[in-house]
PDB file of C-alpha atoms in Angstrom:
ATOM      1  CA  MET A   1      89.529  75.064 164.091  1.00 54.00           C
ATOM      2  CA  VAL A   2      86.330  76.623 162.746  1.00 47.00           C
ATOM      3  CA  LYS A   3      85.978  76.797 158.973  1.00 50.00           C
ATOM      4  CA  ASN A   4      84.522  79.704 156.990  1.00 53.00           C
ATOM      5  CA  ASN A   5      81.136  78.027 156.595  1.00 52.00           C
ATOM      6  CA  GLU A   6      80.892  76.979 160.297  1.00 54.00           C
ATOM      7  CA  ILE A   7      79.981  78.886 163.448  1.00 54.00           C
ATOM      8  CA  LEU A   8      80.609  78.089 167.096  1.00 53.00           C
ATOM      9  CA  THR A   9      77.382  77.953 169.131  1.00 59.00           C
ATOM     10  CA  ALA A  10      76.952  78.863 172.825  1.00 56.00           C
ATOM     11  CA  ASP A  11      77.096  75.258 173.930  1.00 59.00           C
ATOM     12  CA  GLY A  12      80.437  74.828 172.229  1.00 56.00           C
ATOM     13  CA  SER A  13      79.192  72.808 169.226  1.00 59.00           C
ATOM     14  CA  VAL A  14      79.999  73.684 165.622  1.00 52.00           C
ATOM     15  CA  LYS A  15      77.118  74.465 163.220  1.00 55.00           C
ATOM     16  CA  VAL A  16      77.457  74.481 159.433  1.00 52.00           C
ATOM     17  CA  ILE A  17      75.747  77.332 157.639  1.00 52.00           C
ATOM     18  CA  ASN A  18      74.773  77.529 153.937  1.00 53.00           C
ATOM     19  CA  GLN A  19      76.321  80.372 152.033  1.00 50.00           C
ATOM     20  CA  LYS A  20      74.784  81.199 148.666  1.00 50.00           C
ATOM     21  CA  LYS A  21      77.222  82.226 146.030  1.00 48.00           C
ATOM     22  CA  LYS A  22      76.485  85.553 144.504  1.00 49.00           C
ATOM     23  CA  ASN A  23      76.952  86.096 140.799  1.00 51.00           C
ATOM     24  CA  ILE A  24      79.072  89.138 140.454  1.00 50.00           C
ATOM     25  CA  LEU A  25      78.880  90.903 137.073  1.00 51.00           C
ATOM     26  CA  THR A  26      82.459  91.820 136.309  1.00 60.00           C
ATOM     27  CA  PRO A  27      83.253  94.810 134.092  1.00 62.00           C
ATOM     28  CA  GLU A  28      84.587  92.487 131.375  1.00 65.00           C
ATOM     29  CA  ILE A  29      81.326  90.522 131.204  1.00 68.00           C
ATOM     30  CA  GLY A  30      79.338  93.762 131.193  1.00 62.00           C
ATOM     31  CA  ASP A  31      81.370  95.082 128.251  1.00 68.00           C
ATOM     32  CA  GLN A  32      80.810  91.847 126.339  1.00 74.00           C
ATOM     33  CA  ILE A  33      77.056  92.018 126.894  1.00 76.00           C
ATOM     34  CA  SER A  34      76.941  95.670 125.820  1.00 77.00           C
ATOM     35  CA  THR A  35      78.959  94.891 122.701  1.00 80.00           C
ATOM     36  CA  SER A  36      76.663  91.977 121.833  1.00 82.00           C
ATOM     37  CA  ILE A  37      73.547  94.133 122.235  1.00 86.00           C
ATOM     38  CA  ILE A  38      74.991  96.919 120.064  1.00 86.00           C
ATOM     39  CA  THR A  39      76.074  94.387 117.421  1.00 86.00           C
ATOM     40  CA  LEU A  40      72.605  92.817 117.416  1.00 88.00           C
ATOM     41  CA  ILE A  41      70.934  96.216 116.997  1.00 90.00           C
ATOM     42  CA  LEU A  42      73.260  97.206 114.148  1.00 90.00           C
ATOM     43  CA  ALA A  43      72.853  93.824 112.421  1.00 88.00           C
ATOM     44  CA  THR A  44      69.064  94.088 112.696  1.00 89.00           C
ATOM     45  CA  PHE A  45      69.135  97.617 111.289  1.00 89.00           C
ATOM     46  CA  ILE A  46      71.315  96.559 108.345  1.00 90.00           C
ATOM     47  CA  LEU A  47      69.065  93.548 107.738  1.00 86.00           C
ATOM     48  CA  LEU A  48      65.999  95.795 107.569  1.00 86.00           C
ATOM     49  CA  ILE A  49      67.769  98.142 105.155  1.00 88.00           C
ATOM     50  CA  ILE A  50      68.507  95.194 102.859  1.00 85.00           C
ATOM     51  CA  ILE A  51      65.193  93.377 103.156  1.00 87.00           C
ATOM     52  CA  TYR A  52      62.762  96.303 103.041  1.00 87.00           C
ATOM     53  CA  PRO A  53      63.411  97.282  99.373  1.00 86.00           C
ATOM     54  CA  LEU A  54      62.751  93.673  98.347  1.00 86.00           C
ATOM     55  CA  TRP A  55      59.632  93.555 100.482  1.00 88.00           C
ATOM     56  CA  PHE A  56      58.465  96.881  99.059  1.00 87.00           C
ATOM     57  CA  ILE A  57      58.806  95.560  95.508  1.00 86.00           C
ATOM     58  CA  ILE A  58      56.734  92.492  96.381  1.00 87.00           C
ATOM     59  CA  ILE A  59      53.916  94.349  98.157  1.00 87.00           C
ATOM     60  CA  SER A  60      53.861  97.029  95.426  1.00 85.00           C
ATOM     61  CA  SER A  61      53.393  94.352  92.774  1.00 84.00           C
ATOM     62  CA  PHE A  62      50.246  93.205  94.607  1.00 86.00           C
ATOM     63  CA  SER A  63      48.901  96.724  95.282  1.00 83.00           C
ATOM     64  CA  SER A  64      46.819  98.919  93.057  1.00 80.00           C
ATOM     65  CA  GLY A  65      48.606 101.324  90.760  1.00 76.00           C
ATOM     66  CA  LYS A  66      46.838 104.293  92.338  1.00 78.00           C
ATOM     67  CA  ALA A  67      48.109 103.349  95.795  1.00 80.00           C
ATOM     68  CA  VAL A  68      51.670 102.881  94.521  1.00 79.00           C
ATOM     69  CA  ALA A  69      51.642 106.168  92.610  1.00 76.00           C
ATOM     70  CA  SER A  70      50.297 108.077  95.611  1.00 78.00           C
ATOM     71  CA  GLY A  71      52.916 106.604  97.967  1.00 78.00           C
ATOM     72  CA  ALA A  72      50.370 104.850 100.176  1.00 80.00           C
ATOM     73  CA  VAL A  73      52.238 101.519 100.151  1.00 82.00           C
ATOM     74  CA  PHE A  74      54.586 101.001 103.104  1.00 83.00           C
ATOM     75  CA  PHE A  75      54.437  97.616 104.828  1.00 84.00           C
ATOM     76  CA  LEU A  76      51.434  95.742 103.389  1.00 86.00           C
ATOM     77  CA  PRO A  77      49.662  95.682  99.997  1.00 83.00           C
ATOM     78  CA  VAL A  78      47.061  98.415  99.577  1.00 82.00           C
ATOM     79  CA  GLU A  79      43.948  97.524  97.577  1.00 83.00           C
ATOM     80  CA  PRO A  80      45.357  94.061  96.663  1.00 82.00           C
ATOM     81  CA  THR A  81      45.158  93.140  92.998  1.00 82.00           C
ATOM     82  CA  LEU A  82      46.782  90.786  90.491  1.00 84.00           C
ATOM     83  CA  ASP A  83      46.438  93.115  87.523  1.00 80.00           C
ATOM     84  CA  GLY A  84      50.204  93.528  87.150  1.00 80.00           C
ATOM     85  CA  TYR A  85      50.861  89.800  87.020  1.00 84.00           C
ATOM     86  CA  LYS A  86      47.871  89.281  84.744  1.00 84.00           C
ATOM     87  CA  ALA A  87      49.330  91.772  82.255  1.00 80.00           C
ATOM     88  CA  VAL A  88      52.679  89.987  82.373  1.00 83.00           C
ATOM     89  CA  PHE A  89      51.365  86.431  82.018  1.00 84.00           C
ATOM     90  CA  ASP A  90      48.925  87.392  79.280  1.00 82.00           C
ATOM     91  CA  HIS A  91      51.837  88.099  76.929  1.00 81.00           C
ATOM     92  CA  HIS A  92      51.900  85.451  74.203  1.00 85.00           C
ATOM     93  CA  LEU A  93      55.692  85.035  74.321  1.00 85.00           C
ATOM     94  CA  LEU A  94      56.123  84.728  78.084  1.00 85.00           C
ATOM     95  CA  LEU A  95      56.165  80.935  78.366  1.00 88.00           C
ATOM     96  CA  ILE A  96      58.278  80.569  75.227  1.00 91.00           C
ATOM     97  CA  SER A  97      60.786  83.120  76.487  1.00 90.00           C
ATOM     98  CA  PHE A  98      60.876  81.452  79.907  1.00 90.00           C
ATOM     99  CA  ARG A  99      61.722  78.143  78.251  1.00 91.00           C
ATOM    100  CA  ASN A 100      64.389  79.876  76.155  1.00 92.00           C
ATOM    101  CA  SER A 101      65.978  81.480  79.212  1.00 92.00           C
ATOM    102  CA  VAL A 102      66.095  78.151  81.018  1.00 92.00           C
ATOM    103  CA  MET A 103      67.776  76.534  78.020  1.00 94.00           C
ATOM    104  CA  TYR A 104      70.239  79.399  77.636  1.00 94.00           C
ATOM    105  CA  MET A 105      71.050  79.224  81.334  1.00 93.00           C
ATOM    106  CA  VAL A 106      71.470  75.435  81.536  1.00 93.00           C
ATOM    107  CA  VAL A 107      73.443  74.968  78.324  1.00 94.00           C
ATOM    108  CA  GLY A 108      75.443  78.172  78.732  1.00 94.00           C
ATOM    109  CA  THR A 109      76.354  77.447  82.352  1.00 94.00           C
ATOM    110  CA  THR A 110      77.390  73.894  81.458  1.00 94.00           C
ATOM    111  CA  ILE A 111      79.704  75.231  78.762  1.00 95.00           C
ATOM    112  CA  ASN A 112      81.035  77.877  81.150  1.00 94.00           C
ATOM    113  CA  ILE A 113      81.846  75.368  83.888  1.00 94.00           C
ATOM    114  CA  PHE A 114      83.495  72.943  81.473  1.00 94.00           C
ATOM    115  CA  MET A 115      85.638  75.618  79.817  1.00 93.00           C
ATOM    116  CA  THR A 116      86.538  77.247  83.139  1.00 93.00           C
ATOM    117  CA  VAL A 117      87.647  73.970  84.713  1.00 93.00           C
ATOM    118  CA  ILE A 118      89.745  72.770  81.775  1.00 92.00           C
ATOM    119  CA  THR A 119      91.369  76.208  81.680  1.00 91.00           C
ATOM    120  CA  ALA A 120      91.853  76.823  85.400  1.00 91.00           C
ATOM    121  CA  TYR A 121      93.164  73.394  86.372  1.00 91.00           C
ATOM    122  CA  PRO A 122      96.163  73.286  83.971  1.00 90.00           C
ATOM    123  CA  LEU A 123      97.061  76.870  84.913  1.00 90.00           C
ATOM    124  CA  SER A 124      97.098  75.840  88.568  1.00 88.00           C
ATOM    125  CA  ARG A 125      99.776  73.207  87.926  1.00 87.00           C
ATOM    126  CA  LYS A 126     103.316  74.411  88.610  1.00 85.00           C
ATOM    127  CA  ASP A 127     104.734  71.988  86.045  1.00 83.00           C
ATOM    128  CA  LEU A 128     102.843  73.637  83.161  1.00 84.00           C
ATOM    129  CA  ILE A 129     105.376  75.263  80.857  1.00 86.00           C
ATOM    130  CA  GLY A 130     104.617  78.920  80.047  1.00 84.00           C
ATOM    131  CA  ARG A 131     101.581  79.183  82.284  1.00 84.00           C
ATOM    132  CA  SER A 132     102.288  82.865  83.077  1.00 84.00           C
ATOM    133  CA  LYS A 133     102.276  83.698  79.356  1.00 86.00           C
ATOM    134  CA  ILE A 134      99.062  81.756  78.847  1.00 87.00           C
ATOM    135  CA  THR A 135      97.464  83.640  81.738  1.00 85.00           C
ATOM    136  CA  LEU A 136      98.601  86.921  80.172  1.00 86.00           C
ATOM    137  CA  PHE A 137      96.949  85.829  76.924  1.00 85.00           C
ATOM    138  CA  PHE A 138      93.634  85.479  78.762  1.00 83.00           C
ATOM    139  CA  ALA A 139      94.119  88.772  80.595  1.00 83.00           C
ATOM    140  CA  PHE A 140      94.698  90.549  77.270  1.00 83.00           C
ATOM    141  CA  THR A 141      91.069  89.887  76.305  1.00 79.00           C
ATOM    142  CA  VAL A 142      89.956  91.786  79.406  1.00 78.00           C
ATOM    143  CA  TRP A 143      92.125  94.832  78.765  1.00 80.00           C
ATOM    144  CA  PHE A 144      91.326  95.157  75.061  1.00 79.00           C
ATOM    145  CA  SER A 145      88.153  94.495  73.091  1.00 77.00           C
ATOM    146  CA  GLY A 146      87.396  94.671  69.397  1.00 76.00           C
ATOM    147  CA  GLY A 147      84.222  96.684  69.941  1.00 80.00           C
ATOM    148  CA  MET A 148      80.591  96.170  69.029  1.00 85.00           C
ATOM    149  CA  VAL A 149      80.854  96.432  65.239  1.00 87.00           C
ATOM    150  CA  PRO A 150      83.818  94.043  64.809  1.00 87.00           C
ATOM    151  CA  THR A 151      82.122  91.627  67.200  1.00 88.00           C
ATOM    152  CA  PHE A 152      78.933  91.744  65.147  1.00 89.00           C
ATOM    153  CA  LEU A 153      80.900  91.121  61.936  1.00 90.00           C
ATOM    154  CA  LEU A 154      82.687  88.189  63.585  1.00 89.00           C
ATOM    155  CA  TYR A 155      79.430  86.586  64.735  1.00 90.00           C
ATOM    156  CA  ARG A 156      77.916  87.079  61.298  1.00 91.00           C
ATOM    157  CA  SER A 157      80.904  85.468  59.580  1.00 92.00           C
ATOM    158  CA  LEU A 158      80.598  82.515  61.959  1.00 90.00           C
ATOM    159  CA  GLY A 159      76.894  82.192  61.168  1.00 90.00           C
ATOM    160  CA  MET A 160      75.857  82.792  64.769  1.00 90.00           C
ATOM    161  CA  ILE A 161      73.466  85.714  64.226  1.00 91.00           C
ATOM    162  CA  ASN A 162      69.888  84.861  65.247  1.00 91.00           C
ATOM    163  CA  THR A 163      70.921  81.418  66.509  1.00 91.00           C
ATOM    164  CA  PHE A 164      70.828  79.662  69.856  1.00 92.00           C
ATOM    165  CA  TRP A 165      74.628  79.593  70.067  1.00 92.00           C
ATOM    166  CA  VAL A 166      75.112  83.345  70.050  1.00 92.00           C
ATOM    167  CA  MET A 167      73.639  83.332  73.557  1.00 91.00           C
ATOM    168  CA  VAL A 168      75.886  80.617  75.006  1.00 92.00           C
ATOM    169  CA  ILE A 169      79.213  80.473  73.132  1.00 91.00           C
ATOM    170  CA  PRO A 170      80.513  84.067  73.576  1.00 88.00           C
ATOM    171  CA  GLY A 171      81.859  84.579  77.055  1.00 85.00           C
ATOM    172  CA  ALA A 172      82.399  80.852  77.599  1.00 89.00           C
ATOM    173  CA  VAL A 173      85.245  81.750  79.978  1.00 89.00           C
ATOM    174  CA  VAL A 174      85.149  84.793  82.245  1.00 88.00           C
ATOM    175  CA  MET A 175      88.671  85.764  83.226  1.00 88.00           C
ATOM    176  CA  ALA A 176      87.861  86.723  86.825  1.00 86.00           C
ATOM    177  CA  ARG A 177      86.052  83.447  87.547  1.00 88.00           C
ATOM    178  CA  MET A 178      88.774  81.431  85.877  1.00 89.00           C
ATOM    179  CA  VAL A 179      91.407  83.096  88.086  1.00 88.00           C
ATOM    180  CA  VAL A 180      89.376  82.428  91.240  1.00 88.00           C
ATOM    181  CA  THR A 181      88.955  78.771  90.248  1.00 89.00           C
ATOM    182  CA  ARG A 182      92.658  78.450  89.414  1.00 90.00           C
ATOM    183  CA  THR A 183      93.570  79.926  92.806  1.00 88.00           C
ATOM    184  CA  TYR A 184      91.303  77.433  94.542  1.00 88.00           C
ATOM    185  CA  PHE A 185      92.904  74.480  92.747  1.00 88.00           C
ATOM    186  CA  GLN A 186      96.356  75.857  93.510  1.00 86.00           C
ATOM    187  CA  HIS A 187      96.016  76.696  97.200  1.00 84.00           C
ATOM    188  CA  SER A 188      93.070  74.725  98.609  1.00 83.00           C
ATOM    189  CA  ILE A 189      93.942  71.245  97.292  1.00 84.00           C
ATOM    190  CA  PRO A 190      97.195  69.793  98.709  1.00 85.00           C
ATOM    191  CA  GLU A 191      99.853  68.855  96.179  1.00 83.00           C
ATOM    192  CA  GLU A 192     100.448  65.645  98.131  1.00 85.00           C
ATOM    193  CA  LEU A 193      97.169  64.311  96.726  1.00 86.00           C
ATOM    194  CA  LEU A 194      98.520  64.672  93.195  1.00 84.00           C
ATOM    195  CA  GLU A 195     101.759  62.934  94.119  1.00 85.00           C
ATOM    196  CA  ALA A 196      99.911  60.117  95.856  1.00 87.00           C
ATOM    197  CA  SER A 197      97.574  59.635  92.913  1.00 85.00           C
ATOM    198  CA  LYS A 198     100.517  59.441  90.515  1.00 85.00           C
ATOM    199  CA  LEU A 199     102.114  56.756  92.692  1.00 84.00           C
ATOM    200  CA  ASP A 200      98.866  54.803  92.418  1.00 83.00           C
ATOM    201  CA  GLY A 201      98.971  55.118  88.625  1.00 84.00           C
ATOM    202  CA  CYS A 202      96.210  57.725  88.289  1.00 84.00           C
ATOM    203  CA  SER A 203      96.315  59.889  85.166  1.00 86.00           C
ATOM    204  CA  ASP A 204      95.947  63.666  85.158  1.00 85.00           C
ATOM    205  CA  ILE A 205      92.378  63.420  83.866  1.00 88.00           C
ATOM    206  CA  GLY A 206      91.567  60.769  86.459  1.00 88.00           C
ATOM    207  CA  TYR A 207      92.986  62.958  89.219  1.00 88.00           C
ATOM    208  CA  LEU A 208      90.935  65.944  87.999  1.00 89.00           C
ATOM    209  CA  VAL A 209      87.673  64.008  87.733  1.00 88.00           C
ATOM    210  CA  LYS A 210      87.960  61.738  90.778  1.00 88.00           C
ATOM    211  CA  ILE A 211      89.872  63.879  93.272  1.00 88.00           C
ATOM    212  CA  ALA A 212      90.188  67.568  92.355  1.00 89.00           C
ATOM    213  CA  LEU A 213      86.620  68.253  91.243  1.00 89.00           C
ATOM    214  CA  PRO A 214      84.920  66.623  94.283  1.00 89.00           C
ATOM    215  CA  LEU A 215      87.166  68.706  96.550  1.00 88.00           C
ATOM    216  CA  ALA A 216      86.373  71.849  94.530  1.00 87.00           C
ATOM    217  CA  LYS A 217      82.588  71.697  95.063  1.00 85.00           C
ATOM    218  CA  PRO A 218      82.471  75.023  96.995  1.00 84.00           C
ATOM    219  CA  ILE A 219      84.143  77.077  94.276  1.00 87.00           C
ATOM    220  CA  LEU A 220      82.231  75.230  91.553  1.00 89.00           C
ATOM    221  CA  ALA A 221      78.973  76.105  93.296  1.00 85.00           C
ATOM    222  CA  VAL A 222      80.014  79.769  93.446  1.00 85.00           C
ATOM    223  CA  ILE A 223      80.979  80.132  89.799  1.00 89.00           C
ATOM    224  CA  THR A 224      77.956  78.082  88.725  1.00 89.00           C
ATOM    225  CA  LEU A 225      75.697  80.549  90.503  1.00 86.00           C
ATOM    226  CA  HIS A 226      77.542  83.512  88.952  1.00 87.00           C
ATOM    227  CA  TYR A 227      77.357  82.087  85.452  1.00 92.00           C
ATOM    228  CA  ALA A 228      73.700  81.057  85.847  1.00 90.00           C
ATOM    229  CA  VAL A 229      72.656  84.503  87.071  1.00 88.00           C
ATOM    230  CA  GLY A 230      74.569  86.095  84.203  1.00 89.00           C
ATOM    231  CA  HIS A 231      72.762  83.974  81.617  1.00 91.00           C
ATOM    232  CA  TRP A 232      69.394  84.474  83.296  1.00 90.00           C
ATOM    233  CA  ASN A 233      69.742  88.268  83.325  1.00 88.00           C
ATOM    234  CA  GLU A 234      71.205  88.522  79.827  1.00 87.00           C
ATOM    235  CA  PHE A 235      69.156  90.589  77.419  1.00 85.00           C
ATOM    236  CA  PHE A 236      71.612  92.915  75.638  1.00 89.00           C
ATOM    237  CA  THR A 237      73.136  90.106  73.567  1.00 89.00           C
ATOM    238  CA  ALA A 238      69.656  89.032  72.459  1.00 90.00           C
ATOM    239  CA  LEU A 239      68.765  92.641  71.736  1.00 89.00           C
ATOM    240  CA  LEU A 240      71.724  92.926  69.350  1.00 90.00           C
ATOM    241  CA  TYR A 241      71.901  89.514  67.715  1.00 91.00           C
ATOM    242  CA  ILE A 242      68.438  87.878  67.967  1.00 91.00           C
ATOM    243  CA  GLN A 243      65.717  88.960  65.528  1.00 89.00           C
ATOM    244  CA  ASP A 244      63.328  86.019  65.859  1.00 89.00           C
ATOM    245  CA  PRO A 245      60.847  86.690  68.714  1.00 88.00           C
ATOM    246  CA  SER A 246      60.489  82.943  69.317  1.00 89.00           C
ATOM    247  CA  LYS A 247      64.147  82.907  70.455  1.00 90.00           C
ATOM    248  CA  TYR A 248      63.879  85.864  72.837  1.00 91.00           C
ATOM    249  CA  PRO A 249      64.956  85.270  76.446  1.00 91.00           C
ATOM    250  CA  LEU A 250      62.598  86.132  79.274  1.00 89.00           C
ATOM    251  CA  GLN A 251      64.374  89.374  80.155  1.00 88.00           C
ATOM    252  CA  LEU A 252      63.924  90.761  76.652  1.00 88.00           C
ATOM    253  CA  VAL A 253      60.206  89.919  76.626  1.00 87.00           C
ATOM    254  CA  LEU A 254      59.744  91.540  80.041  1.00 85.00           C
ATOM    255  CA  ARG A 255      61.583  94.609  78.746  1.00 84.00           C
ATOM    256  CA  ASP A 256      59.238  94.748  75.765  1.00 83.00           C
ATOM    257  CA  ILE A 257      56.190  94.462  78.052  1.00 79.00           C
ATOM    258  CA  LEU A 258      57.390  97.386  80.140  1.00 77.00           C
ATOM    259  CA  PHE A 259      58.465  99.394  77.104  1.00 78.00           C
ATOM    260  CA  ASN A 260      55.114  98.879  75.345  1.00 74.00           C
ATOM    261  CA  ALA A 261      53.267  99.988  78.477  1.00 66.00           C
ATOM    262  CA  GLN A 262      55.287 103.198  78.579  1.00 65.00           C
ATOM    263  CA  THR A 263      54.992 103.967  74.866  1.00 63.00           C
ATOM    264  CA  SER A 264      51.245 103.272  74.807  1.00 57.00           C
ATOM    265  CA  ILE A 265      50.742 106.124  77.268  1.00 53.00           C
ATOM    266  CA  GLY A 266      52.727 108.570  75.192  1.00 54.00           C
ATOM    267  CA  GLY A 267      51.505 107.358  71.790  1.00 52.00           C
ATOM    268  CA  ASP A 268      47.812 107.623  72.610  1.00 52.00           C
ATOM    269  CA  ALA A 269      48.042 110.740  74.728  1.00 50.00           C
ATOM    270  CA  GLY A 270      46.002 112.784  72.242  1.00 52.00           C
ATOM    271  CA  SER A 271      43.125 110.316  71.978  1.00 55.00           C
ATOM    272  CA  LEU A 272      42.775 109.372  75.650  1.00 50.00           C
ATOM    273  CA  SER A 273      40.864 111.095  78.382  1.00 54.00           C
ATOM    274  CA  LEU A 274      42.528 112.124  81.637  1.00 54.00           C
ATOM    275  CA  ASP A 275      40.921 109.195  83.444  1.00 54.00           C
ATOM    276  CA  ASP A 276      42.208 106.720  80.866  1.00 54.00           C
ATOM    277  CA  MET A 277      45.678 108.281  81.050  1.00 54.00           C
ATOM    278  CA  ALA A 278      45.674 107.976  84.826  1.00 58.00           C
ATOM    279  CA  MET A 279      44.557 104.351  84.606  1.00 62.00           C
ATOM    280  CA  LEU A 280      47.361 103.469  82.182  1.00 64.00           C
ATOM    281  CA  GLU A 281      49.937 105.233  84.307  1.00 69.00           C
ATOM    282  CA  ASN A 282      48.735 103.390  87.407  1.00 67.00           C
ATOM    283  CA  GLN A 283      48.928 100.080  85.540  1.00 70.00           C
ATOM    284  CA  GLN A 284      52.446 100.920  84.418  1.00 73.00           C
ATOM    285  CA  GLN A 285      53.404 101.580  88.051  1.00 73.00           C
ATOM    286  CA  ILE A 286      52.491  98.089  89.249  1.00 77.00           C
ATOM    287  CA  LEU A 287      53.661  96.483  86.008  1.00 80.00           C
ATOM    288  CA  LYS A 288      57.300  97.394  86.606  1.00 81.00           C
ATOM    289  CA  TYR A 289      57.236  95.803  90.063  1.00 83.00           C
ATOM    290  CA  SER A 290      55.540  92.670  88.736  1.00 84.00           C
ATOM    291  CA  VAL A 291      58.207  92.402  86.041  1.00 85.00           C
ATOM    292  CA  ILE A 292      60.967  92.613  88.662  1.00 85.00           C
ATOM    293  CA  VAL A 293      59.389  89.849  90.762  1.00 86.00           C
ATOM    294  CA  VAL A 294      58.854  87.545  87.779  1.00 85.00           C
ATOM    295  CA  SER A 295      62.425  88.007  86.553  1.00 85.00           C
ATOM    296  CA  ALA A 296      64.117  87.625  89.960  1.00 85.00           C
ATOM    297  CA  LEU A 297      62.021  84.879  91.549  1.00 84.00           C
ATOM    298  CA  PRO A 298      63.711  81.843  89.900  1.00 83.00           C
ATOM    299  CA  MET A 299      67.183  82.937  91.027  1.00 81.00           C
ATOM    300  CA  MET A 300      65.904  83.674  94.531  1.00 81.00           C
ATOM    301  CA  ILE A 301      64.570  80.114  94.690  1.00 82.00           C
ATOM    302  CA  ILE A 302      67.851  78.582  93.502  1.00 79.00           C
ATOM    303  CA  TYR A 303      70.173  80.641  95.700  1.00 76.00           C
ATOM    304  CA  PRO A 304      69.404  79.011  99.104  1.00 76.00           C
ATOM    305  CA  PHE A 305      70.515  75.617  97.768  1.00 74.00           C
ATOM    306  CA  VAL A 306      74.040  76.886  97.000  1.00 69.00           C
ATOM    307  CA  GLN A 307      74.316  79.551  99.695  1.00 70.00           C
ATOM    308  CA  LYS A 308      76.138  77.228 102.116  1.00 69.00           C
ATOM    309  CA  TYR A 309      78.987  76.890  99.606  1.00 65.00           C
ATOM    310  CA  PHE A 310      79.048  80.534  98.648  1.00 64.00           C
ATOM    311  CA  VAL A 311      81.091  82.191 101.414  1.00 60.00           C
ATOM    312  CA  ARG A 312      83.509  79.302 101.879  1.00 60.00           C
ATOM    313  CA  GLY A 313      84.136  78.972  98.158  1.00 56.00           C
ATOM    314  CA  ILE A 314      84.621  82.630  97.341  1.00 55.00           C
ATOM    315  CA  MET A 315      86.897  83.221 100.329  1.00 56.00           C
ATOM    316  CA  SER A 316      89.008  80.154  99.689  1.00 54.00           C
ATOM    317  CA  GLY A 317      89.428  81.055  96.057  1.00 47.00           C
ATOM    318  CA  SER A 318      90.250  84.739  96.426  1.00 48.00           C
ATOM    319  CA  VAL A 319      92.144  85.595  99.609  1.00 46.00           C
ATOM    320  CA  LYS A 320      95.278  83.743  98.567  1.00 48.00           C
ATOM    321  CA  GLY A 321      97.502  85.084  95.862  1.00 43.00           C
TER     322      GLY A 321
END
């Protein structure tokens, strides 16, 4: 019997032949490749849409004001200059305000995390009596607010006006972040761990510190980033309740730099020549981009270190009820 890969020669012997297998591109594989190519193109397009505005801000901050005002800046800096950053860093309160913002962020975020954890963990326990009513009490503060004037009177009666604590104590617990943290404790940490720890004689505080918190690192990283960004970007509270310039946060000083640049153009319009007016307007153009870079750069540096926890933490803490 002659096999498929053998032939019968004239002399009656059998000869084996080599058959090369051909790769046949099935329709299913072709559809998968087409889908992957389309997905890659769309993802690249979306990535460019997201990245280009950030890139434009950076290259505009290093370009001349005339080039920015004329729309000549597209992909690379035009007439590179550091005038915008020089105007920002020449401000006498910049370093002081940077130090203040770091202190507000570190102390405020520490208070936020502590208050959020000691609030969210008990509310995640099913054996807590009246936890639904306590949660409603927190939700009430979201639905109703006393308003700006009563809040100012309250802070003044507490002696918090023009103090460090007015920047870190109010808003110590954000309802949305507390609920996300509570949901994570409730659904992402097995109850069997609590039962096992109790059998081993572990207290509730010991269980929280030694078991629950190490397992909650993803959600803690997420809310830490949210709280830190909130404190770093905060300027309205300082605008209302801080009068001492030495206690200004960075965002308020940067706002003053930009505001002074705008008002100087309008205030001196009658005494300036057209060339001087154009020069000030060009400087104001690059100044606003330099201010954005200076204010956003620290958070952009911190974010990659917590990014790996971000998606896992926010999804685990929010998709379950």
